[in-house]
Tab-separated table of C-alpha atoms in Angstrom:
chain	number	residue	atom	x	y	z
A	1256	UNK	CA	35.356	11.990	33.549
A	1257	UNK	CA	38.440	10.820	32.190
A	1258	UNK	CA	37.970	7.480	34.889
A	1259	UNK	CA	34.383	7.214	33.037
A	1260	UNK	CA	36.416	7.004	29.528
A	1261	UNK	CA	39.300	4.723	30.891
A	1262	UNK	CA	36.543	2.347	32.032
A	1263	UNK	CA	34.831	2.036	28.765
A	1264	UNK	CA	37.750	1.798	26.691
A	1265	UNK	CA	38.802	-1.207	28.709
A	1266	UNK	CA	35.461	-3.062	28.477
A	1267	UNK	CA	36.487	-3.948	24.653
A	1268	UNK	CA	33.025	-2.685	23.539
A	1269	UNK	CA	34.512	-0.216	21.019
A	1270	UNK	CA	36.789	-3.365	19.482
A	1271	UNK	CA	33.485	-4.693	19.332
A	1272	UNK	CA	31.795	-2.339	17.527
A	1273	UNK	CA	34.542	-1.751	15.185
A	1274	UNK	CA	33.898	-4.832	13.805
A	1275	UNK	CA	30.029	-4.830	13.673
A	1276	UNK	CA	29.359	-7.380	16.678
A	1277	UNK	CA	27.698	-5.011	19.169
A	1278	UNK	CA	23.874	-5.623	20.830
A	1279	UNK	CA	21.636	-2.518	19.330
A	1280	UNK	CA	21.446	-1.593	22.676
A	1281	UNK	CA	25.655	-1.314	23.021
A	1282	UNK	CA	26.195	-0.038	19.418
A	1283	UNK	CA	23.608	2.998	20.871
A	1284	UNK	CA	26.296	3.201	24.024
A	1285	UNK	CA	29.875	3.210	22.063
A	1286	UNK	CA	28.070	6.067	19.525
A	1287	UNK	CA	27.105	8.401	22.066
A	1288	UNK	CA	30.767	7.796	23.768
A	1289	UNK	CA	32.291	8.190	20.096
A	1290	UNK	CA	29.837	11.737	19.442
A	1291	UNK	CA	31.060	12.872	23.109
A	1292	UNK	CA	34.336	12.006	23.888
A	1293	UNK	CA	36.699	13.255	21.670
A	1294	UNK	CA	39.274	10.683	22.918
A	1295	UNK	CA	36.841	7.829	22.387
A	1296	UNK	CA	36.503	9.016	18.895
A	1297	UNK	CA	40.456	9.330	17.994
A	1298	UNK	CA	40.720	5.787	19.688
A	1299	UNK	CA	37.960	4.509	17.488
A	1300	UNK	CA	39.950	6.106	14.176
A	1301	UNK	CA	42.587	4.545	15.678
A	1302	UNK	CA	41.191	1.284	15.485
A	1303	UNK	CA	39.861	1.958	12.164
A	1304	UNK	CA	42.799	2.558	10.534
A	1305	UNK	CA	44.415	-0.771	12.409
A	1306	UNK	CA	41.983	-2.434	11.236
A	1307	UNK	CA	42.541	-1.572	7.508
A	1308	UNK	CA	46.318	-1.991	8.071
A	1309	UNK	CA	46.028	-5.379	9.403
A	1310	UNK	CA	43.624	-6.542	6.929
A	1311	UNK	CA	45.258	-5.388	3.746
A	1312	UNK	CA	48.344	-7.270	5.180
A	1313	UNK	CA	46.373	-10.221	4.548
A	1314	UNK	CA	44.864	-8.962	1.333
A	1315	UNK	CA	44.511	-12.042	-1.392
A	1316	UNK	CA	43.742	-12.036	-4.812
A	1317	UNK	CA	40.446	-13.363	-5.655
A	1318	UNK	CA	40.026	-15.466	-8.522
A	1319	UNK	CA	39.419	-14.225	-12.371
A	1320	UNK	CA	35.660	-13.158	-13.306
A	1321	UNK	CA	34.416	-12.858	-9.929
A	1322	UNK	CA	34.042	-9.643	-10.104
A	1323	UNK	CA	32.104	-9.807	-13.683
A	1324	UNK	CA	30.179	-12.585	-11.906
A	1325	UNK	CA	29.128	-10.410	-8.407
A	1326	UNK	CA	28.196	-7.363	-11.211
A	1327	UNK	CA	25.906	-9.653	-13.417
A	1328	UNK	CA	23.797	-10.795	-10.145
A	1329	UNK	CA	23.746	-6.874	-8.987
A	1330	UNK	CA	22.638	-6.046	-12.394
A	1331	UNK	CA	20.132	-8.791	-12.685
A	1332	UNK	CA	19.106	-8.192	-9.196
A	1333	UNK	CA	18.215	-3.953	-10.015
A	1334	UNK	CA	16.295	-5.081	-13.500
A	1335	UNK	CA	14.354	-8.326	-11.546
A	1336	UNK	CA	13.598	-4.790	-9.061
A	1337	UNK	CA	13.046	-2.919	-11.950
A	1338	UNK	CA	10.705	-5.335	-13.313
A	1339	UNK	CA	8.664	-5.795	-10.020
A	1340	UNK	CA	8.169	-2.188	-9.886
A	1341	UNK	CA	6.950	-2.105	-12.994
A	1342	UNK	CA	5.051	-4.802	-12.744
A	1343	UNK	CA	3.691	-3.665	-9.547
A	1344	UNK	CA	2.974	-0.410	-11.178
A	1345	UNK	CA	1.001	-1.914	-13.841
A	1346	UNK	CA	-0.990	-3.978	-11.236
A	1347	UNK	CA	-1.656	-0.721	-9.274
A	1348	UNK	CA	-3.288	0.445	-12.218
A	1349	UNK	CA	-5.094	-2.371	-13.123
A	1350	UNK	CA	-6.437	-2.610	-9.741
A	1351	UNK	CA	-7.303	1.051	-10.446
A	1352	UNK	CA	-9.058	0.721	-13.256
A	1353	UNK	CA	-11.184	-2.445	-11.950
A	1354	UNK	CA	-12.529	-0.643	-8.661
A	1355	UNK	CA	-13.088	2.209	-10.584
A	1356	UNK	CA	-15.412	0.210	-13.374
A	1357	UNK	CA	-16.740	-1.932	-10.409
A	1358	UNK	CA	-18.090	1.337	-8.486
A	1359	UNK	CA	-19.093	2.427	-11.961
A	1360	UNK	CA	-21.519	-1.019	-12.770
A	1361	UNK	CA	-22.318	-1.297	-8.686
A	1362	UNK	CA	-24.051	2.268	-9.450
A	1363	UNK	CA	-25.156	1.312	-12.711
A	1364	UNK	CA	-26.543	-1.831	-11.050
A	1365	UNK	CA	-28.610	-0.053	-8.470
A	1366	UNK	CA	-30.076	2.420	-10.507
A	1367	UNK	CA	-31.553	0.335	-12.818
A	1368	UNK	CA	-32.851	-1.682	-9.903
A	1369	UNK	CA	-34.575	1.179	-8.858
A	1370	UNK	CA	-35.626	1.788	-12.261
A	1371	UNK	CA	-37.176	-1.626	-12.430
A	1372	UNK	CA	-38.618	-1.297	-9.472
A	1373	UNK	CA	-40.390	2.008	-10.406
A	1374	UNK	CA	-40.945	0.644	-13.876
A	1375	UNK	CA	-42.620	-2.250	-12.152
A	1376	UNK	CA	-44.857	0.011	-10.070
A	1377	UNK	CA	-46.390	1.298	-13.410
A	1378	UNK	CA	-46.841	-1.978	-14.673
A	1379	UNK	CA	-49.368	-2.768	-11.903
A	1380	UNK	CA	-51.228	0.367	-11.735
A	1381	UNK	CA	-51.163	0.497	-15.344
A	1382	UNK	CA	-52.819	-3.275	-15.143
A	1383	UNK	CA	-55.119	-2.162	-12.329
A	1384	UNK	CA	-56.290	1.086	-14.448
A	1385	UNK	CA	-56.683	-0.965	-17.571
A	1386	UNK	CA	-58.761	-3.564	-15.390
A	1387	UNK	CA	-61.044	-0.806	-13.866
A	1388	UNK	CA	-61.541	0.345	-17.318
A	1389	UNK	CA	-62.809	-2.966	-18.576
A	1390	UNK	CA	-64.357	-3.077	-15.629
A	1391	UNK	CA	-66.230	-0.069	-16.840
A	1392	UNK	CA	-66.741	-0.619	-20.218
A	1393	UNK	CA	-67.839	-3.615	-19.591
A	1394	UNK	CA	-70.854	-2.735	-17.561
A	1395	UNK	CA	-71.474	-0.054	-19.516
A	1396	UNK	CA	-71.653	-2.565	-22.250
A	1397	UNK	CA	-74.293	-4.608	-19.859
A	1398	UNK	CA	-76.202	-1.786	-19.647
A	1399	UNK	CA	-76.536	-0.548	-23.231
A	1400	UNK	CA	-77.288	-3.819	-24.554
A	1401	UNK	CA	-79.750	-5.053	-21.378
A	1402	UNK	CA	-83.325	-5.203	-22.547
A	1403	UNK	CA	-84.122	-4.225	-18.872
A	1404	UNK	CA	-82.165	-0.899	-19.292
A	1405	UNK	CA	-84.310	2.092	-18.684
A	1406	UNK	CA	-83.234	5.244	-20.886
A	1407	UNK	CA	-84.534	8.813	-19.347
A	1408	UNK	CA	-83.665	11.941	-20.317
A	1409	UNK	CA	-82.990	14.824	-18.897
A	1410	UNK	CA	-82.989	18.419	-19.143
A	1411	UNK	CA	-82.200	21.374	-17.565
A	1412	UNK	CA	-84.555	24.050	-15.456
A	1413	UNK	CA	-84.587	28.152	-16.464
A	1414	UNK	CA	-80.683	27.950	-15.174
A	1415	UNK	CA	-79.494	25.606	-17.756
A	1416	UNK	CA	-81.947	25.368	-20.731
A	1417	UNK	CA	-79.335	24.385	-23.393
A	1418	UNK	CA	-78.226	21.227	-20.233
A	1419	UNK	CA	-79.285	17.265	-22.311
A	1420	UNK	CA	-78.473	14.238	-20.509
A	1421	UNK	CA	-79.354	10.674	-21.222
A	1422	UNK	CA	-79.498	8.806	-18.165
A	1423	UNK	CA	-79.693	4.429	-17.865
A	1424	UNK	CA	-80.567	2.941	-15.400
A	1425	UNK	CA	-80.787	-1.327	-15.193
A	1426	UNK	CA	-82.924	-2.236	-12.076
A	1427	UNK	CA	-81.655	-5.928	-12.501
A	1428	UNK	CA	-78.029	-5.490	-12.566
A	1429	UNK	CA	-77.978	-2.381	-10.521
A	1430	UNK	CA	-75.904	-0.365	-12.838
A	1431	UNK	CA	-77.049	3.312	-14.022
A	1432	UNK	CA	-75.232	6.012	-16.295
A	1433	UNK	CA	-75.229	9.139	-17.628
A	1434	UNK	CA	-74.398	10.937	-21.019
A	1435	UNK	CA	-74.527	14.451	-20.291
A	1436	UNK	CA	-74.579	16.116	-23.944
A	1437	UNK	CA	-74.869	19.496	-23.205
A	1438	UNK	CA	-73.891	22.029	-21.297
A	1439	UNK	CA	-74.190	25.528	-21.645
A	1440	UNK	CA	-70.818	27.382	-20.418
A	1441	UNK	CA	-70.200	28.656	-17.252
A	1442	UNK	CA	-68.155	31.565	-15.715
A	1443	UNK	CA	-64.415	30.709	-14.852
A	1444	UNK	CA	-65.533	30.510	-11.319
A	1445	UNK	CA	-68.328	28.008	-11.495
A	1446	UNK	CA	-68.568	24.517	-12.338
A	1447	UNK	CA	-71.211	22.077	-12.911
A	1448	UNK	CA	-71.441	19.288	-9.974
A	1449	UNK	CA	-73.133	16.039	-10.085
A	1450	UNK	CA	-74.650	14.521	-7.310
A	1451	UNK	CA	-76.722	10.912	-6.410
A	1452	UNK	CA	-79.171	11.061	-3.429
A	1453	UNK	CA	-78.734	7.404	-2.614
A	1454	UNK	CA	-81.071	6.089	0.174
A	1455	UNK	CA	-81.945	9.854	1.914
A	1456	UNK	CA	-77.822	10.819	1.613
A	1457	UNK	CA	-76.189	13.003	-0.452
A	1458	UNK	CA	-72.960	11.662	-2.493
A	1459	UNK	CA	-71.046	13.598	-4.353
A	1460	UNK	CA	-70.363	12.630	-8.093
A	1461	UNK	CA	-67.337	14.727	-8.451
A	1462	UNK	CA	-67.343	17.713	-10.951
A	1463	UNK	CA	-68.122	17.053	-14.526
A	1464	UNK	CA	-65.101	18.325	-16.271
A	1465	UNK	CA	-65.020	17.269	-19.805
A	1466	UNK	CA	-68.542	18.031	-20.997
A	1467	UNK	CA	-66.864	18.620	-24.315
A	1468	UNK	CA	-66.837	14.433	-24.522
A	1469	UNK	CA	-70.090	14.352	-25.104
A	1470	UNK	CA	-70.234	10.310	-25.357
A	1471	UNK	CA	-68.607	9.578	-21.497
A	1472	UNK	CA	-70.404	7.536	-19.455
A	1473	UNK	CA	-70.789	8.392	-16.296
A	1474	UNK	CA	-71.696	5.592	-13.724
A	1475	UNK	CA	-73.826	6.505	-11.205
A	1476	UNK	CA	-74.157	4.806	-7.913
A	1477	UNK	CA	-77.291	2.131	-7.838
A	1478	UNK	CA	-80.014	2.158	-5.611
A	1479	UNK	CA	-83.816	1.856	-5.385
A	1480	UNK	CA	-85.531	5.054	-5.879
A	1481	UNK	CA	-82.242	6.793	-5.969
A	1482	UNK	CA	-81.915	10.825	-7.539
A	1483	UNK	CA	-79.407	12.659	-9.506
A	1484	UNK	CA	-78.973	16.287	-9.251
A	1485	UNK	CA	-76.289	18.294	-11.222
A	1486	UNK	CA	-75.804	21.873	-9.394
A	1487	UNK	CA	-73.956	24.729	-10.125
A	1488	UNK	CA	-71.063	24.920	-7.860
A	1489	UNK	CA	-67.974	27.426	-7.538
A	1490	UNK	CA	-65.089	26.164	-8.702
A	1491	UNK	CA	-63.288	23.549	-6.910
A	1492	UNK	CA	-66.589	21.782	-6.086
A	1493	UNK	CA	-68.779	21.851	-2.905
A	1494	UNK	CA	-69.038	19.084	-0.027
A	1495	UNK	CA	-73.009	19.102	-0.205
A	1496	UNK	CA	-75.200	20.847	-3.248
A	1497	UNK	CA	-76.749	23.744	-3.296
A	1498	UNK	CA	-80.351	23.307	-3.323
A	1499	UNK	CA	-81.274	26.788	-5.139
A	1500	UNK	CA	-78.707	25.788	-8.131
A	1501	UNK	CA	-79.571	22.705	-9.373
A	1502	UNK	CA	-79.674	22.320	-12.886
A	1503	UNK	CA	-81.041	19.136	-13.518
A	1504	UNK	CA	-81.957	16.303	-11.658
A	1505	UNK	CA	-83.177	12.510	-12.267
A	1506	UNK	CA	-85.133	9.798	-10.959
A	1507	UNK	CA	-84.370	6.875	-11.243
B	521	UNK	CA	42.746	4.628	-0.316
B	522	UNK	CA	42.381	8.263	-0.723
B	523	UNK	CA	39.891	10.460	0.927
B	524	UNK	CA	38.911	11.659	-2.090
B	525	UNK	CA	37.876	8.178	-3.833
B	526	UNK	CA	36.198	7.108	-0.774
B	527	UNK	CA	33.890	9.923	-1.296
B	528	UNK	CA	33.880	9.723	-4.812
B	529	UNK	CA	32.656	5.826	-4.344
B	530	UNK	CA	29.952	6.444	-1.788
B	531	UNK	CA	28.475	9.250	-3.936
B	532	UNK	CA	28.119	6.785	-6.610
B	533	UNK	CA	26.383	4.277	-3.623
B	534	UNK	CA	23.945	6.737	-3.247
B	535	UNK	CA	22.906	7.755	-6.363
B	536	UNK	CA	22.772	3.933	-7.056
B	537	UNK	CA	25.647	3.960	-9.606
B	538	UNK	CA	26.869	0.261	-10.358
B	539	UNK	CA	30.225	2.069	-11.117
B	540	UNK	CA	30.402	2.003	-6.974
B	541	UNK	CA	30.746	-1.778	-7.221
B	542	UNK	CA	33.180	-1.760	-9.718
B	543	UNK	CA	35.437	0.729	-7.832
B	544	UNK	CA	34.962	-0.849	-4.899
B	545	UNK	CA	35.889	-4.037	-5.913
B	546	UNK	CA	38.855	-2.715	-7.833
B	547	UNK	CA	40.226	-1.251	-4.288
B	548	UNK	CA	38.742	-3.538	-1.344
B	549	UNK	CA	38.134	-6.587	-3.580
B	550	UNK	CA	41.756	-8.018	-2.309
B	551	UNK	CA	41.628	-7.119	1.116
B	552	UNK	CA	37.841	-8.295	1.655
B	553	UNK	CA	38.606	-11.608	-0.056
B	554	UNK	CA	41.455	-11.848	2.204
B	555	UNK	CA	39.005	-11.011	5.090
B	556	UNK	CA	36.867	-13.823	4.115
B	557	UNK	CA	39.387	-16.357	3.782
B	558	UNK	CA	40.749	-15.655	7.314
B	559	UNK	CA	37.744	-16.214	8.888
B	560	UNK	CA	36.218	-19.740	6.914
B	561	UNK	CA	39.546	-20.646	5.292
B	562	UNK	CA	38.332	-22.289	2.219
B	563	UNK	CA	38.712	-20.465	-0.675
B	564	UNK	CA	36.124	-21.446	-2.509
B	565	UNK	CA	33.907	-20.619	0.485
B	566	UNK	CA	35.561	-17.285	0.818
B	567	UNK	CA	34.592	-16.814	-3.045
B	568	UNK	CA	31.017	-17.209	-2.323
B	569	UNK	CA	31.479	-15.002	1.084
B	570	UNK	CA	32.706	-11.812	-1.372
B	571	UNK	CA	30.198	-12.125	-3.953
B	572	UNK	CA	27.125	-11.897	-0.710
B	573	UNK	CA	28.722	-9.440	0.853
B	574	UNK	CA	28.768	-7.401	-2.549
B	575	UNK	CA	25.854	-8.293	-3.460
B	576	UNK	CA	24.637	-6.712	0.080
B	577	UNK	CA	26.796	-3.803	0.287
B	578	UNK	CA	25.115	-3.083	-2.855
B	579	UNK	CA	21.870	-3.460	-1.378
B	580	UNK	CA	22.324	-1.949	1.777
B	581	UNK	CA	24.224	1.082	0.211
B	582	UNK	CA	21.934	3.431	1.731
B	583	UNK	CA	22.603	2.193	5.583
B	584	UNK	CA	26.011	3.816	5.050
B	585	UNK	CA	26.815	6.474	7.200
B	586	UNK	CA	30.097	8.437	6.950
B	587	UNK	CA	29.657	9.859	9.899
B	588	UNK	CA	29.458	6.758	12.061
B	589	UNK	CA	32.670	4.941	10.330
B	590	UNK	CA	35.350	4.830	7.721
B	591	UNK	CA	33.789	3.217	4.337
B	592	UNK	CA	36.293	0.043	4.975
B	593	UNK	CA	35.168	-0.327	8.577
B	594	UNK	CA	31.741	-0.672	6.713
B	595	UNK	CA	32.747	-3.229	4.362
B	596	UNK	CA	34.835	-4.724	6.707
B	597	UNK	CA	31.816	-6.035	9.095
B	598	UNK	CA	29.688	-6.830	6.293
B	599	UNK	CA	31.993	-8.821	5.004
B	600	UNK	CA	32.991	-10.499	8.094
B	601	UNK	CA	29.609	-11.016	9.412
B	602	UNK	CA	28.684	-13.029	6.027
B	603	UNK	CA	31.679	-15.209	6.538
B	604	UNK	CA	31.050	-15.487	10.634
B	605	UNK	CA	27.530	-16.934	9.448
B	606	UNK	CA	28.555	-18.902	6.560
B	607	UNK	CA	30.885	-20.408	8.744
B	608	UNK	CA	28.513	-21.338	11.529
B	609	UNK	CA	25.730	-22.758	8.864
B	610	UNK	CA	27.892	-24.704	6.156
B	611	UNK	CA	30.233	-26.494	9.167
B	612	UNK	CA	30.755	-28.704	11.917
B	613	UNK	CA	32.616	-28.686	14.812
B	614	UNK	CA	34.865	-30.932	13.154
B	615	UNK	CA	35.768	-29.708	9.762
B	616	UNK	CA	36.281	-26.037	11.535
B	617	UNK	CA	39.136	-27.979	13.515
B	618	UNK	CA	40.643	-29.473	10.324
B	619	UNK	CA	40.589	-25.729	8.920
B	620	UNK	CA	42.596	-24.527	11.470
B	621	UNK	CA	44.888	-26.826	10.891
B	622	UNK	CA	45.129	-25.800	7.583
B	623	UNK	CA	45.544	-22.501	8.464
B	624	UNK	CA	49.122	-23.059	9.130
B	625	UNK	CA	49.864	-23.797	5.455
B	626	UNK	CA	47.889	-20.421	4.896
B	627	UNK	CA	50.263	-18.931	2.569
B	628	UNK	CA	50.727	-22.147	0.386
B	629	UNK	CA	47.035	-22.787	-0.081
B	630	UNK	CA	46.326	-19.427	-2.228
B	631	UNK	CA	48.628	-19.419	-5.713
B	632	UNK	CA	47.110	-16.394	-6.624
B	633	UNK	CA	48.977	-13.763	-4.778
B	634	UNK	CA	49.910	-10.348	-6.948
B	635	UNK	CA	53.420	-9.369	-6.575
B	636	UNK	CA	52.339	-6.620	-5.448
B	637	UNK	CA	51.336	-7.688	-2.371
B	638	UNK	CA	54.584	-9.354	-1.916
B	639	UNK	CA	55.061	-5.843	-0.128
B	640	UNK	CA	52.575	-5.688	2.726
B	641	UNK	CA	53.252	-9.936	3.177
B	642	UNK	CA	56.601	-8.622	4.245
B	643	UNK	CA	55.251	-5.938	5.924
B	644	UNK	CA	52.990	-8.587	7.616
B	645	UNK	CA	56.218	-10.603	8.510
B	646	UNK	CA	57.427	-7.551	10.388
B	647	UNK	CA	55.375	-7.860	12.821
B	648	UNK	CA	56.113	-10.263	15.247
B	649	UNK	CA	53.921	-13.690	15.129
B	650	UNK	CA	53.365	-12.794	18.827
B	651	UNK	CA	51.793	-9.526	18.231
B	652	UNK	CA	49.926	-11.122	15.100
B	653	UNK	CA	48.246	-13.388	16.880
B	654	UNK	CA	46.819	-10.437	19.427
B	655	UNK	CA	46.102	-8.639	16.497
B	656	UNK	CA	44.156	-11.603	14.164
B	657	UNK	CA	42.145	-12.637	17.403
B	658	UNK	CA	40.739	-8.887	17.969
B	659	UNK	CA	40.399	-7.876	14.476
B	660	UNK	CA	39.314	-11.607	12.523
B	661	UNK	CA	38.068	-13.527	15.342
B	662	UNK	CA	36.313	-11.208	17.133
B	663	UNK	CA	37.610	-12.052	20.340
B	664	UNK	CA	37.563	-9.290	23.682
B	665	UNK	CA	40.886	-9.258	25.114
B	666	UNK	CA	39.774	-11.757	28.223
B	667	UNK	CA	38.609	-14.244	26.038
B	668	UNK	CA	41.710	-14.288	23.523
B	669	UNK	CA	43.496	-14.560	27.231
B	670	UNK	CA	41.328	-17.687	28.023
B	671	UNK	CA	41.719	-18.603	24.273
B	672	UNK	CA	45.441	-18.794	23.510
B	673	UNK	CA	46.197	-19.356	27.195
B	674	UNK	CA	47.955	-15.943	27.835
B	675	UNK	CA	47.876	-13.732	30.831
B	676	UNK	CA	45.300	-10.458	30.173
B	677	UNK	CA	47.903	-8.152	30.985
B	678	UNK	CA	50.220	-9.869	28.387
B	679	UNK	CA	47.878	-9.436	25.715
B	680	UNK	CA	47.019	-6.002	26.466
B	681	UNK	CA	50.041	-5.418	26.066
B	682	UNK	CA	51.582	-7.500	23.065
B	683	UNK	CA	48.202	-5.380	21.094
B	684	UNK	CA	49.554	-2.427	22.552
B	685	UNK	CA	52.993	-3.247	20.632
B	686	UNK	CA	51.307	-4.738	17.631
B	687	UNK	CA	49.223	-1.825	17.214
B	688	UNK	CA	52.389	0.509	17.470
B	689	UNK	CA	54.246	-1.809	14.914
B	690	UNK	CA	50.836	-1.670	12.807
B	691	UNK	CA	51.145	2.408	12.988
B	692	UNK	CA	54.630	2.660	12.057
B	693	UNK	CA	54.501	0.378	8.910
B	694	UNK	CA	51.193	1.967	7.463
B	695	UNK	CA	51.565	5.002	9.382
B	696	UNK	CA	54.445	6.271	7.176
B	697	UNK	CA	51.938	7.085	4.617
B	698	UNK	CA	48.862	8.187	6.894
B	699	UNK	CA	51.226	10.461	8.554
B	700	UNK	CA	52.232	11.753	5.170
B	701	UNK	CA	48.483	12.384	3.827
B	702	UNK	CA	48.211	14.000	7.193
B	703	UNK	CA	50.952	16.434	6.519
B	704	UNK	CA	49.421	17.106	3.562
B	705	UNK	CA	46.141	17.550	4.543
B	706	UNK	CA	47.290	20.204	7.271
B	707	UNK	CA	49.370	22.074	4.897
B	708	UNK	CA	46.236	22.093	2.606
């Protein structure tokens, strides 16, 4: 052991640590010898204090003000640092506050995209319903006015004696409607049901709802010879009529 | 410098205190700027050298370790590093040669030398120039014992063993003191 410690005291490595020109690697070497070796490490303080010796012996006054000169550039050097931090503070904020407002108008953004787009959607079906109801009026309008327009009207069997309905048919434009007018009430159960025998089939008409607007318009699908029942139906409607419950029916 | 200022200074390092600096300078200022000038001897070079290596024992204040060396040892290769590189970027072969020549009129070149340092120049001059040289090629040049063999033309074992006196001669002038603080310290 001692050989181990005469051998590395002779390779000059601690001289060369003890004045800062050691590889990482060696520096790593001479301060696990210094932390082991207690002799290494009284050599080394050795050295130290040499060192010290030999260099105040050569000690030399340095001239007037450097000293106020080396503490203005530390001074100026901790409040440039001071100033970057802050400044770099400030930026972290800023930065902050923008992705914070960008996520906030990216969010915005896409919900009122979507909001168009629904807002959009009821554009157009808003346009298409207005269209079908010109559509409607329109004919109905054709209808009223045509001198070829048929008016029948119609009313109800034993069942439904209070039931009026104007029915017109035009044979040239192949449009026909009905006004029902009355209706006497039903049970909550039942409903009244209209129905168009159109060339031998059955089509359902849909359930008359609002009898109270006694000035709707039906429109009735066209065809030669064609019939139009309204049964008595339980509520909800039927898929075909009942035969023994019709109410009314029309040819036309 | 005592114990007790050396801890006292690299308290103030760590909490950052510019104080440290100050003291610092007050105590090593001298022997640093003496450090630099015997390594690039130029003083207005060595001027330069101590306000870098201030200005990066300030900002390296926190690689200190007290455990690992004495707070001079620190300062000591910071500020001969700076010098070592100054040295190698600011000059040429050449001019280094004319500086060495100058060396020799060392003592004339600086005006500026406190009387009380009038003290350790004699203790300087009682060491042997022999055992000076030994000494200023390990501790200022940096040189392992073989090379300041090869260097100065000296047999190894005659080196070994003029540091070996000049190291003894280095312990008994400063070492009247040391062993007096270490008196103390044991009696404490």
């Amino acid at each position: 052991m001692k050989e181990k410690i005469r051998i590395f005291l002779d390779t000059d490595l601690l001289e060369k640590y003890l004045l800062g020109s050691t590889t990482q690697e060696e520096t790593l070497q001479v301060e696990r010898y210094i932390a082991m070796y207690p002799e290494v490490r009284q050599t080394f303080d050795e050295l130290q204090g040499n060192l010290e010796a030999f260099a105040k012996m050569h000690a030399l006054t340095p001239p007037e003000g450097l000293k106020a000169k080396i503490l203005a550039i530390i001074r100026a050097q901790d409040a440039g640092k001071r100033r970057f931090r802050r400044y770099a503070i400030a930026a972290s904020i800023t930065a902050f506050i923008f992705a914070g407002s960008s996520y906030f108008f990216y969010d915005q953004n896409k919900n009122l995209q979507q909001e168009n787009v629904i807002v959009n959607n009821k554009i157009k079906s808003l346009e298409a319903d207005m269209r079908e109801q010109l559509e409607d009026v329109r004919n109905q309008f054709i209808v009223l006015n045509n001198p070829n327009t048929r008016k029948y009207y119609m009313k109800g069997n034993e069942r439904a004696k209070e039931f009026k309905a104007v029915a017109y048919v035009n044979p040239v434009k192949k449009l026909s409607y009905i006004n029902v007018q009355n209706l006497p009430q039903l049970p909550e159960d039942q409903c009244y049901q209209m129905w168009a025998e159109v060339n031998g089939e059955m089509v359902d008409m849909g359930i008359i709802r609002d009898f109270e607007d006694n000035d709707k318009l039906w429109a009735l699908p066209y065809s030669d010879s064609a019939m139009g029942y309204i049964t008595i139906e339980p509520k909800g409607g039927n898929t075909s009529p009942t035969v023994e419950n019709i109410v009314a029916n029309l040819k036309y | 410098m005592s114990a007790l200022l050396e801890k006292h200074i690299v308290e103030l390092l760590g909490e950052r205190n510019e104080k440290a600096i100050s003291l610092l300078y007050d105590h090593y200022g001298d022997t640093l700027f003496g450090v630099a000038y015997k390594v690039v001897r130029d003083e207005q070079l060595a001027q330069d050298i101590l306000q870098e290596s201030f200005v990066k024992i300030w900002r390296k204040s926190d690689t200190y370790d007290s455990s690992k060396a004495k707070l001079f040892t620190w300062l000591f290769r910071i500020t001969r590093n700076t010098a070592i590189d100054k040295l190698r970027s600011s000059n040429t072969k050449m001019e280094k040669e004319i500086q060495m020549d100058v060396s020799d009129v060392y003592n004339l070149g600086i005006e500026s030398i406190k009387p009380e340092f009038l003290d350790v120049r004699e203790n300087l001059d009682k060491i042997e120039q022999k055992y000076q040289i030994v000494l200023d090629a390990l501790f200022f040049q940096g040189m392992t014992q073989q090379e300041a063999s090869d260097e100065l033309d000296i047999p190894l074992g005659t080196i070994k063993s003029r540091l070996k006196i000049g190291l003894r001669e280095l312990r008994k002038i400063y070492g009247s003191t040391s062993a007096l603080l270490a008196l103390i310290i044991s009696i404490l």
